[in-house]
């Protein structure tokens, strides 16, 4: 029933968007070429390992219609610091699938996507509508997107527990060719979440002098709404020898009083006709949620309480290295050469008010937590 309702909403919205822009006329653009993508990714750090494959197939049904199908699977094994302090390590699998259709009318590209992600205790379903328009002699691209998601949350070992949450997203952006070498884009996104928004397994800790350990635990309690806004500015400068510099800056804030920003700079350098090297550095920092605390003074100290380290005050820095190989024309099936790439990111996390409860030092005096992670992605795109 949920999928049927979502499909009906998405079809109606797609029709409205099509009618609204159907009167636009311009010299016809072309759809991207057909392609098949295969990806393997791996994340390891902080006691957590996530890895798995994904595949994507994109095929044009005509000169104006293309169909996309995507499947993603990952295995999660977690013995992270906030898990082992109150529970046993766990493993689980997640399956995600998505189907989409693109429709090109002159220089207007419209797309509709349906997505489902399934775990033992979490079912997420969503649809999204996106529209983009080339204008001003193809120097400017305007885009708009709307999304709706519906989630079912359960708790393993508890047949009674069942909660719901919803999410609405709206996105808008502009991409501009400023000079023959410089391009820039500016994108904004607003998100409204409602329903059950916390993790049913996560707990907060509080001072309890009535027990030998001196610390007690109770379930987290979050607000049932969260509104957030993000803006991102990007720029790319293409150098004469086919190299490129790129820059990204993103700012985020929400109704939970979290403010975050990240900045990334990178450089791509060609090596011959077939290789491309990429280097990047990214820095991220955020403030804590207003109802977050590493250690509450007593049980039920506030109406809302959280100890998720991702809601704490923390920062991270990423160093990235990637290499892309353009496959020979004999291994490609179309005019566009296929490619293979390998990317590695090293991420260092430092938490400023989340302490390691498994370390020495006494309750509330343990050292602040930090860890590093390695992310590897192996990627092949075959055009046909």
PDB file of C-alpha atoms in Angstrom, residues 54-328:
ATOM      1  CA  UNK A  54      26.518  -2.267  -6.444  1.00  0.00           C
ATOM      2  CA  UNK A  55      25.488  -2.355 -10.091  1.00  0.00           C
ATOM      3  CA  UNK A  56      23.698   0.198 -12.258  1.00  0.00           C
ATOM      4  CA  UNK A  57      22.337  -0.150 -15.782  1.00  0.00           C
ATOM      5  CA  UNK A  58      21.167   2.787 -17.873  1.00  0.00           C
ATOM      6  CA  UNK A  59      19.546   2.198 -21.289  1.00  0.00           C
ATOM      7  CA  UNK A  60      17.820   4.518 -23.713  1.00  0.00           C
ATOM      8  CA  UNK A  61      14.427   3.289 -24.897  1.00  0.00           C
ATOM      9  CA  UNK A  62      14.331   6.064 -27.512  1.00  0.00           C
ATOM     10  CA  UNK A  63      16.039   9.370 -28.228  1.00  0.00           C
ATOM     11  CA  UNK A  64      13.940  11.005 -25.496  1.00  0.00           C
ATOM     12  CA  UNK A  65      13.434   8.247 -22.881  1.00  0.00           C
ATOM     13  CA  UNK A  66      15.976   6.360 -20.768  1.00  0.00           C
ATOM     14  CA  UNK A  67      15.488   3.723 -18.061  1.00  0.00           C
ATOM     15  CA  UNK A  68      17.813   3.245 -15.076  1.00  0.00           C
ATOM     16  CA  UNK A  69      18.007   0.306 -12.662  1.00  0.00           C
ATOM     17  CA  UNK A  70      20.276   0.224  -9.625  1.00  0.00           C
ATOM     18  CA  UNK A  71      21.024  -2.407  -6.965  1.00  0.00           C
ATOM     19  CA  UNK A  72      23.229  -2.005  -3.912  1.00  0.00           C
ATOM     20  CA  UNK A  73      24.074  -4.464  -1.139  1.00  0.00           C
ATOM     21  CA  UNK A  74      26.310  -4.040   1.862  1.00  0.00           C
ATOM     22  CA  UNK A  75      27.297  -6.072   4.893  1.00  0.00           C
ATOM     23  CA  UNK A  76      27.702  -4.257   8.194  1.00  0.00           C
ATOM     24  CA  UNK A  77      29.749  -5.577  11.111  1.00  0.00           C
ATOM     25  CA  UNK A  78      29.847  -3.249  14.095  1.00  0.00           C
ATOM     26  CA  UNK A  79      31.806  -3.301  17.312  1.00  0.00           C
ATOM     27  CA  UNK A  80      31.965   0.503  17.581  1.00  0.00           C
ATOM     28  CA  UNK A  81      32.637   2.249  20.858  1.00  0.00           C
ATOM     29  CA  UNK A  82      29.005   3.151  21.511  1.00  0.00           C
ATOM     30  CA  UNK A  83      27.892  -0.399  20.704  1.00  0.00           C
ATOM     31  CA  UNK A  84      30.347  -2.394  22.833  1.00  0.00           C
ATOM     32  CA  UNK A  85      29.834  -0.092  25.828  1.00  0.00           C
ATOM     33  CA  UNK A  86      26.183  -1.126  26.208  1.00  0.00           C
ATOM     34  CA  UNK A  87      25.551  -4.110  23.894  1.00  0.00           C
ATOM     35  CA  UNK A  88      27.132  -6.905  21.881  1.00  0.00           C
ATOM     36  CA  UNK A  89      28.689  -6.483  18.422  1.00  0.00           C
ATOM     37  CA  UNK A  90      26.308  -7.223  15.566  1.00  0.00           C
ATOM     38  CA  UNK A  91      26.231  -7.989  11.864  1.00  0.00           C
ATOM     39  CA  UNK A  92      23.524  -7.295   9.314  1.00  0.00           C
ATOM     40  CA  UNK A  93      22.916  -6.882   5.597  1.00  0.00           C
ATOM     41  CA  UNK A  94      21.205  -4.092   3.716  1.00  0.00           C
ATOM     42  CA  UNK A  95      19.676  -4.338   0.250  1.00  0.00           C
ATOM     43  CA  UNK A  96      18.777  -1.283  -1.786  1.00  0.00           C
ATOM     44  CA  UNK A  97      17.164  -1.041  -5.189  1.00  0.00           C
ATOM     45  CA  UNK A  98      16.112   1.840  -7.394  1.00  0.00           C
ATOM     46  CA  UNK A  99      14.397   2.202 -10.754  1.00  0.00           C
ATOM     47  CA  UNK A 100      14.084   5.431 -12.685  1.00  0.00           C
ATOM     48  CA  UNK A 101      12.959   6.939 -15.941  1.00  0.00           C
ATOM     49  CA  UNK A 102      14.292  10.043 -17.708  1.00  0.00           C
ATOM     50  CA  UNK A 103      12.351  12.041 -20.265  1.00  0.00           C
ATOM     51  CA  UNK A 104      14.002  14.671 -22.489  1.00  0.00           C
ATOM     52  CA  UNK A 105      11.876  17.389 -24.070  1.00  0.00           C
ATOM     53  CA  UNK A 106      13.993  19.842 -26.097  1.00  0.00           C
ATOM     54  CA  UNK A 107      16.450  21.075 -23.436  1.00  0.00           C
ATOM     55  CA  UNK A 108      14.372  20.047 -20.434  1.00  0.00           C
ATOM     56  CA  UNK A 109      15.294  16.789 -18.697  1.00  0.00           C
ATOM     57  CA  UNK A 110      12.801  15.240 -16.270  1.00  0.00           C
ATOM     58  CA  UNK A 111      13.385  12.162 -14.133  1.00  0.00           C
ATOM     59  CA  UNK A 112      11.346  10.029 -11.765  1.00  0.00           C
ATOM     60  CA  UNK A 113      13.008   7.576  -9.343  1.00  0.00           C
ATOM     61  CA  UNK A 114      11.570   4.987  -6.964  1.00  0.00           C
ATOM     62  CA  UNK A 115      13.825   3.555  -4.254  1.00  0.00           C
ATOM     63  CA  UNK A 116      13.590   0.911  -1.532  1.00  0.00           C
ATOM     64  CA  UNK A 117      16.156  -0.011   1.123  1.00  0.00           C
ATOM     65  CA  UNK A 118      15.578  -3.013   3.354  1.00  0.00           C
ATOM     66  CA  UNK A 119      17.245  -4.281   6.538  1.00  0.00           C
ATOM     67  CA  UNK A 120      16.039  -6.693   9.205  1.00  0.00           C
ATOM     68  CA  UNK A 121      14.692  -3.827  11.287  1.00  0.00           C
ATOM     69  CA  UNK A 122      14.378  -0.923   8.844  1.00  0.00           C
ATOM     70  CA  UNK A 123      12.423  -0.417   5.636  1.00  0.00           C
ATOM     71  CA  UNK A 124      12.873   2.825   3.689  1.00  0.00           C
ATOM     72  CA  UNK A 125      10.851   3.697   0.588  1.00  0.00           C
ATOM     73  CA  UNK A 126      11.036   6.920  -1.369  1.00  0.00           C
ATOM     74  CA  UNK A 127      10.366   8.596  -4.674  1.00  0.00           C
ATOM     75  CA  UNK A 128      11.968  11.670  -6.211  1.00  0.00           C
ATOM     76  CA  UNK A 129      11.198  14.015  -9.089  1.00  0.00           C
ATOM     77  CA  UNK A 130      13.932  16.074 -10.753  1.00  0.00           C
ATOM     78  CA  UNK A 131      13.789  18.649 -13.539  1.00  0.00           C
ATOM     79  CA  UNK A 132      16.713  20.436 -15.202  1.00  0.00           C
ATOM     80  CA  UNK A 133      16.720  23.040 -17.960  1.00  0.00           C
ATOM     81  CA  UNK A 134      19.570  24.329 -20.131  1.00  0.00           C
ATOM     82  CA  UNK A 135      19.221  27.987 -21.003  1.00  0.00           C
ATOM     83  CA  UNK A 136      21.132  31.138 -22.042  1.00  0.00           C
ATOM     84  CA  UNK A 137      22.881  29.424 -24.924  1.00  0.00           C
ATOM     85  CA  UNK A 138      23.615  26.293 -22.861  1.00  0.00           C
ATOM     86  CA  UNK A 139      25.826  28.317 -20.495  1.00  0.00           C
ATOM     87  CA  UNK A 140      23.360  27.913 -17.613  1.00  0.00           C
ATOM     88  CA  UNK A 141      21.589  24.874 -16.215  1.00  0.00           C
ATOM     89  CA  UNK A 142      18.758  25.243 -13.709  1.00  0.00           C
ATOM     90  CA  UNK A 143      17.531  22.272 -11.699  1.00  0.00           C
ATOM     91  CA  UNK A 144      14.783  21.510  -9.194  1.00  0.00           C
ATOM     92  CA  UNK A 145      14.067  18.334  -7.238  1.00  0.00           C
ATOM     93  CA  UNK A 146      11.424  17.046  -4.842  1.00  0.00           C
ATOM     94  CA  UNK A 147      11.566  13.864  -2.741  1.00  0.00           C
ATOM     95  CA  UNK A 148       9.337  12.019  -0.303  1.00  0.00           C
ATOM     96  CA  UNK A 149      10.401   9.141   1.936  1.00  0.00           C
ATOM     97  CA  UNK A 150       8.489   6.830   4.254  1.00  0.00           C
ATOM     98  CA  UNK A 151      10.320   4.634   6.788  1.00  0.00           C
ATOM     99  CA  UNK A 152       9.287   1.722   9.009  1.00  0.00           C
ATOM    100  CA  UNK A 153      11.498   1.201  12.083  1.00  0.00           C
ATOM    101  CA  UNK A 154      11.539  -2.004  14.116  1.00  0.00           C
ATOM    102  CA  UNK A 155      13.764  -3.426  16.856  1.00  0.00           C
ATOM    103  CA  UNK A 156      15.254  -6.907  16.665  1.00  0.00           C
ATOM    104  CA  UNK A 157      14.107  -9.080  19.569  1.00  0.00           C
ATOM    105  CA  UNK A 158      11.040  -6.905  20.207  1.00  0.00           C
ATOM    106  CA  UNK A 159       8.009  -7.939  18.140  1.00  0.00           C
ATOM    107  CA  UNK A 160       5.859  -5.161  19.592  1.00  0.00           C
ATOM    108  CA  UNK A 161       8.100  -2.231  18.712  1.00  0.00           C
ATOM    109  CA  UNK A 162       7.180  -0.508  15.421  1.00  0.00           C
ATOM    110  CA  UNK A 163       7.575   3.173  14.540  1.00  0.00           C
ATOM    111  CA  UNK A 164       7.278   5.385  11.454  1.00  0.00           C
ATOM    112  CA  UNK A 165       9.062   8.422  10.082  1.00  0.00           C
ATOM    113  CA  UNK A 166       8.673  10.604   7.004  1.00  0.00           C
ATOM    114  CA  UNK A 167      10.997  12.896   5.099  1.00  0.00           C
ATOM    115  CA  UNK A 168      10.348  15.672   2.579  1.00  0.00           C
ATOM    116  CA  UNK A 169      13.168  17.220   0.533  1.00  0.00           C
ATOM    117  CA  UNK A 170      13.269  20.091  -1.919  1.00  0.00           C
ATOM    118  CA  UNK A 171      16.395  20.937  -3.926  1.00  0.00           C
ATOM    119  CA  UNK A 172      17.277  23.743  -6.303  1.00  0.00           C
ATOM    120  CA  UNK A 173      20.474  24.657  -8.054  1.00  0.00           C
ATOM    121  CA  UNK A 174      22.203  26.528 -10.829  1.00  0.00           C
ATOM    122  CA  UNK A 175      25.267  25.462 -12.834  1.00  0.00           C
ATOM    123  CA  UNK A 176      27.043  28.190 -14.759  1.00  0.00           C
ATOM    124  CA  UNK A 177      29.858  28.261 -17.309  1.00  0.00           C
ATOM    125  CA  UNK A 178      31.639  31.483 -16.389  1.00  0.00           C
ATOM    126  CA  UNK A 179      34.565  31.336 -18.819  1.00  0.00           C
ATOM    127  CA  UNK A 180      35.978  28.717 -21.171  1.00  0.00           C
ATOM    128  CA  UNK A 181      38.005  27.373 -18.211  1.00  0.00           C
ATOM    129  CA  UNK A 182      35.846  28.143 -15.161  1.00  0.00           C
ATOM    130  CA  UNK A 183      32.522  26.619 -14.131  1.00  0.00           C
ATOM    131  CA  UNK A 184      30.598  27.095 -10.900  1.00  0.00           C
ATOM    132  CA  UNK A 185      27.451  25.781  -9.261  1.00  0.00           C
ATOM    133  CA  UNK A 186      25.298  26.742  -6.301  1.00  0.00           C
ATOM    134  CA  UNK A 187      22.804  24.302  -4.772  1.00  0.00           C
ATOM    135  CA  UNK A 188      20.431  24.510  -1.820  1.00  0.00           C
ATOM    136  CA  UNK A 189      18.381  21.832  -0.091  1.00  0.00           C
ATOM    137  CA  UNK A 190      15.700  21.965   2.608  1.00  0.00           C
ATOM    138  CA  UNK A 191      14.663  18.827   4.515  1.00  0.00           C
ATOM    139  CA  UNK A 192      11.727  18.243   6.876  1.00  0.00           C
ATOM    140  CA  UNK A 193      11.782  15.048   8.992  1.00  0.00           C
ATOM    141  CA  UNK A 194       8.969  13.901  11.246  1.00  0.00           C
ATOM    142  CA  UNK A 195       8.110  10.844  13.326  1.00  0.00           C
ATOM    143  CA  UNK A 196      10.496   8.517  15.140  1.00  0.00           C
ATOM    144  CA  UNK A 197      13.936   9.972  14.412  1.00  0.00           C
ATOM    145  CA  UNK A 198      16.292   8.238  16.862  1.00  0.00           C
ATOM    146  CA  UNK A 199      17.968   4.828  16.964  1.00  0.00           C
ATOM    147  CA  UNK A 200      15.898   2.307  18.986  1.00  0.00           C
ATOM    148  CA  UNK A 201      19.070   0.579  20.243  1.00  0.00           C
ATOM    149  CA  UNK A 202      20.994   3.640  21.382  1.00  0.00           C
ATOM    150  CA  UNK A 203      21.167   4.818  25.007  1.00  0.00           C
ATOM    151  CA  UNK A 204      22.373   7.813  26.992  1.00  0.00           C
ATOM    152  CA  UNK A 205      24.351   7.546  30.206  1.00  0.00           C
ATOM    153  CA  UNK A 206      23.798   9.433  33.452  1.00  0.00           C
ATOM    154  CA  UNK A 207      25.390   9.693  36.899  1.00  0.00           C
ATOM    155  CA  UNK A 208      23.995   7.095  39.317  1.00  0.00           C
ATOM    156  CA  UNK A 209      25.841   6.852  42.611  1.00  0.00           C
ATOM    157  CA  UNK A 210      23.506   4.123  43.838  1.00  0.00           C
ATOM    158  CA  UNK A 211      25.307   1.449  41.797  1.00  0.00           C
ATOM    159  CA  UNK A 212      29.001   0.441  41.953  1.00  0.00           C
ATOM    160  CA  UNK A 213      29.820   1.579  38.419  1.00  0.00           C
ATOM    161  CA  UNK A 214      28.488   5.056  39.146  1.00  0.00           C
ATOM    162  CA  UNK A 215      26.736   5.291  35.777  1.00  0.00           C
ATOM    163  CA  UNK A 216      23.287   4.261  34.562  1.00  0.00           C
ATOM    164  CA  UNK A 217      21.797   3.969  31.083  1.00  0.00           C
ATOM    165  CA  UNK A 218      18.419   4.774  29.559  1.00  0.00           C
ATOM    166  CA  UNK A 219      17.009   4.991  26.031  1.00  0.00           C
ATOM    167  CA  UNK A 220      17.607   8.107  23.945  1.00  0.00           C
ATOM    168  CA  UNK A 221      14.645  10.438  23.385  1.00  0.00           C
ATOM    169  CA  UNK A 222      14.615  12.718  20.328  1.00  0.00           C
ATOM    170  CA  UNK A 223      12.180  15.400  19.120  1.00  0.00           C
ATOM    171  CA  UNK A 224       9.680  14.148  16.553  1.00  0.00           C
ATOM    172  CA  UNK A 225      10.527  16.865  14.023  1.00  0.00           C
ATOM    173  CA  UNK A 226      13.747  18.104  12.458  1.00  0.00           C
ATOM    174  CA  UNK A 227      14.084  20.826   9.831  1.00  0.00           C
ATOM    175  CA  UNK A 228      17.416  21.367   8.126  1.00  0.00           C
ATOM    176  CA  UNK A 229      18.892  23.538   5.398  1.00  0.00           C
ATOM    177  CA  UNK A 230      22.106  23.182   3.405  1.00  0.00           C
ATOM    178  CA  UNK A 231      23.809  25.295   0.752  1.00  0.00           C
ATOM    179  CA  UNK A 232      26.787  24.244  -1.374  1.00  0.00           C
ATOM    180  CA  UNK A 233      29.074  26.256  -3.634  1.00  0.00           C
ATOM    181  CA  UNK A 234      31.350  24.444  -6.094  1.00  0.00           C
ATOM    182  CA  UNK A 235      33.814  25.593  -8.714  1.00  0.00           C
ATOM    183  CA  UNK A 236      36.102  23.883 -11.226  1.00  0.00           C
ATOM    184  CA  UNK A 237      38.954  25.490 -13.123  1.00  0.00           C
ATOM    185  CA  UNK A 238      40.331  23.648 -16.136  1.00  0.00           C
ATOM    186  CA  UNK A 239      44.033  24.119 -16.820  1.00  0.00           C
ATOM    187  CA  UNK A 240      45.537  24.170 -20.332  1.00  0.00           C
ATOM    188  CA  UNK A 241      47.135  20.731 -20.071  1.00  0.00           C
ATOM    189  CA  UNK A 242      43.817  18.905 -19.344  1.00  0.00           C
ATOM    190  CA  UNK A 243      44.286  19.139 -15.572  1.00  0.00           C
ATOM    191  CA  UNK A 244      41.683  20.688 -13.286  1.00  0.00           C
ATOM    192  CA  UNK A 245      41.359  22.302  -9.871  1.00  0.00           C
ATOM    193  CA  UNK A 246      38.104  21.991  -7.952  1.00  0.00           C
ATOM    194  CA  UNK A 247      36.656  23.514  -4.810  1.00  0.00           C
ATOM    195  CA  UNK A 248      33.552  22.823  -2.692  1.00  0.00           C
ATOM    196  CA  UNK A 249      32.133  24.630   0.324  1.00  0.00           C
ATOM    197  CA  UNK A 250      28.975  23.480   2.122  1.00  0.00           C
ATOM    198  CA  UNK A 251      27.119  24.981   5.079  1.00  0.00           C
ATOM    199  CA  UNK A 252      24.412  23.192   7.091  1.00  0.00           C
ATOM    200  CA  UNK A 253      22.157  24.077  10.007  1.00  0.00           C
ATOM    201  CA  UNK A 254      19.046  22.535  11.526  1.00  0.00           C
ATOM    202  CA  UNK A 255      16.362  22.975  14.167  1.00  0.00           C
ATOM    203  CA  UNK A 256      18.386  20.843  16.604  1.00  0.00           C
ATOM    204  CA  UNK A 257      20.945  23.678  16.748  1.00  0.00           C
ATOM    205  CA  UNK A 258      23.572  21.777  14.767  1.00  0.00           C
ATOM    206  CA  UNK A 259      25.700  24.011  12.559  1.00  0.00           C
ATOM    207  CA  UNK A 260      28.209  22.389  10.242  1.00  0.00           C
ATOM    208  CA  UNK A 261      30.507  23.353   7.395  1.00  0.00           C
ATOM    209  CA  UNK A 262      32.954  21.542   5.184  1.00  0.00           C
ATOM    210  CA  UNK A 263      35.442  22.650   2.593  1.00  0.00           C
ATOM    211  CA  UNK A 264      37.170  20.505  -0.029  1.00  0.00           C
ATOM    212  CA  UNK A 265      39.908  21.257  -2.519  1.00  0.00           C
ATOM    213  CA  UNK A 266      41.244  18.883  -5.131  1.00  0.00           C
ATOM    214  CA  UNK A 267      43.383  18.511  -8.210  1.00  0.00           C
ATOM    215  CA  UNK A 268      43.066  16.207 -11.210  1.00  0.00           C
ATOM    216  CA  UNK A 269      46.102  15.576 -13.397  1.00  0.00           C
ATOM    217  CA  UNK A 270      46.261  13.583 -16.645  1.00  0.00           C
ATOM    218  CA  UNK A 271      49.061  11.093 -17.232  1.00  0.00           C
ATOM    219  CA  UNK A 272      49.256  10.400 -20.927  1.00  0.00           C
ATOM    220  CA  UNK A 273      46.035   9.745 -22.815  1.00  0.00           C
ATOM    221  CA  UNK A 274      44.687   6.980 -20.573  1.00  0.00           C
ATOM    222  CA  UNK A 275      45.395   7.825 -16.912  1.00  0.00           C
ATOM    223  CA  UNK A 276      44.132  10.509 -14.581  1.00  0.00           C
ATOM    224  CA  UNK A 277      45.331  11.112 -11.011  1.00  0.00           C
ATOM    225  CA  UNK A 278      43.181  12.852  -8.408  1.00  0.00           C
ATOM    226  CA  UNK A 279      44.235  14.315  -5.046  1.00  0.00           C
ATOM    227  CA  UNK A 280      41.893  15.951  -2.548  1.00  0.00           C
ATOM    228  CA  UNK A 281      41.651  17.235   1.017  1.00  0.00           C
ATOM    229  CA  UNK A 282      38.376  17.816   2.873  1.00  0.00           C
ATOM    230  CA  UNK A 283      37.772  19.319   6.309  1.00  0.00           C
ATOM    231  CA  UNK A 284      34.456  19.047   8.193  1.00  0.00           C
ATOM    232  CA  UNK A 285      33.352  20.409  11.552  1.00  0.00           C
ATOM    233  CA  UNK A 286      30.045  20.668  13.395  1.00  0.00           C
ATOM    234  CA  UNK A 287      28.561  21.826  16.675  1.00  0.00           C
ATOM    235  CA  UNK A 288      26.494  19.586  18.943  1.00  0.00           C
ATOM    236  CA  UNK A 289      22.722  19.159  19.061  1.00  0.00           C
ATOM    237  CA  UNK A 290      21.080  21.185  21.817  1.00  0.00           C
ATOM    238  CA  UNK A 291      19.909  18.047  23.648  1.00  0.00           C
ATOM    239  CA  UNK A 292      23.194  16.135  23.375  1.00  0.00           C
ATOM    240  CA  UNK A 293      25.371  15.294  26.376  1.00  0.00           C
ATOM    241  CA  UNK A 294      28.104  12.757  26.960  1.00  0.00           C
ATOM    242  CA  UNK A 295      26.975  12.312  30.591  1.00  0.00           C
ATOM    243  CA  UNK A 296      23.694  13.540  32.034  1.00  0.00           C
ATOM    244  CA  UNK A 297      23.590  14.506  35.740  1.00  0.00           C
ATOM    245  CA  UNK A 298      20.720  12.137  36.586  1.00  0.00           C
ATOM    246  CA  UNK A 299      18.022   9.971  35.018  1.00  0.00           C
ATOM    247  CA  UNK A 300      15.399  11.812  32.931  1.00  0.00           C
ATOM    248  CA  UNK A 301      17.441  15.004  33.209  1.00  0.00           C
ATOM    249  CA  UNK A 302      15.737  16.525  30.105  1.00  0.00           C
ATOM    250  CA  UNK A 303      12.717  16.011  27.896  1.00  0.00           C
ATOM    251  CA  UNK A 304      15.033  15.142  24.995  1.00  0.00           C
ATOM    252  CA  UNK A 305      18.362  13.354  25.444  1.00  0.00           C
ATOM    253  CA  UNK A 306      20.969  12.019  23.005  1.00  0.00           C
ATOM    254  CA  UNK A 307      24.457  10.569  23.200  1.00  0.00           C
ATOM    255  CA  UNK A 308      24.967   9.676  19.541  1.00  0.00           C
ATOM    256  CA  UNK A 309      28.503  10.795  18.756  1.00  0.00           C
ATOM    257  CA  UNK A 310      27.309  12.004  15.346  1.00  0.00           C
ATOM    258  CA  UNK A 311      25.266  14.646  17.193  1.00  0.00           C
ATOM    259  CA  UNK A 312      28.248  15.773  19.262  1.00  0.00           C
ATOM    260  CA  UNK A 313      30.786  18.523  18.618  1.00  0.00           C
ATOM    261  CA  UNK A 314      33.380  16.955  16.312  1.00  0.00           C
ATOM    262  CA  UNK A 315      35.540  17.429  13.242  1.00  0.00           C
ATOM    263  CA  UNK A 316      37.184  15.222  10.652  1.00  0.00           C
ATOM    264  CA  UNK A 317      39.729  15.597   7.889  1.00  0.00           C
ATOM    265  CA  UNK A 318      39.881  13.456   4.743  1.00  0.00           C
ATOM    266  CA  UNK A 319      42.843  12.830   2.468  1.00  0.00           C
ATOM    267  CA  UNK A 320      41.890  11.275  -0.845  1.00  0.00           C
ATOM    268  CA  UNK A 321      43.805   9.641  -3.675  1.00  0.00           C
ATOM    269  CA  UNK A 322      42.296   8.286  -6.881  1.00  0.00           C
ATOM    270  CA  UNK A 323      43.397   6.976 -10.249  1.00  0.00           C
ATOM    271  CA  UNK A 324      41.237   6.536 -13.335  1.00  0.00           C
ATOM    272  CA  UNK A 325      42.148   4.455 -16.398  1.00  0.00           C
ATOM    273  CA  UNK A 326      40.437   5.066 -19.712  1.00  0.00           C
ATOM    274  CA  UNK A 327      39.993   1.654 -21.302  1.00  0.00           C
ATOM    275  CA  UNK A 328      41.148   1.128 -24.899  1.00  0.00           C
TER     276      UNK A 328
END
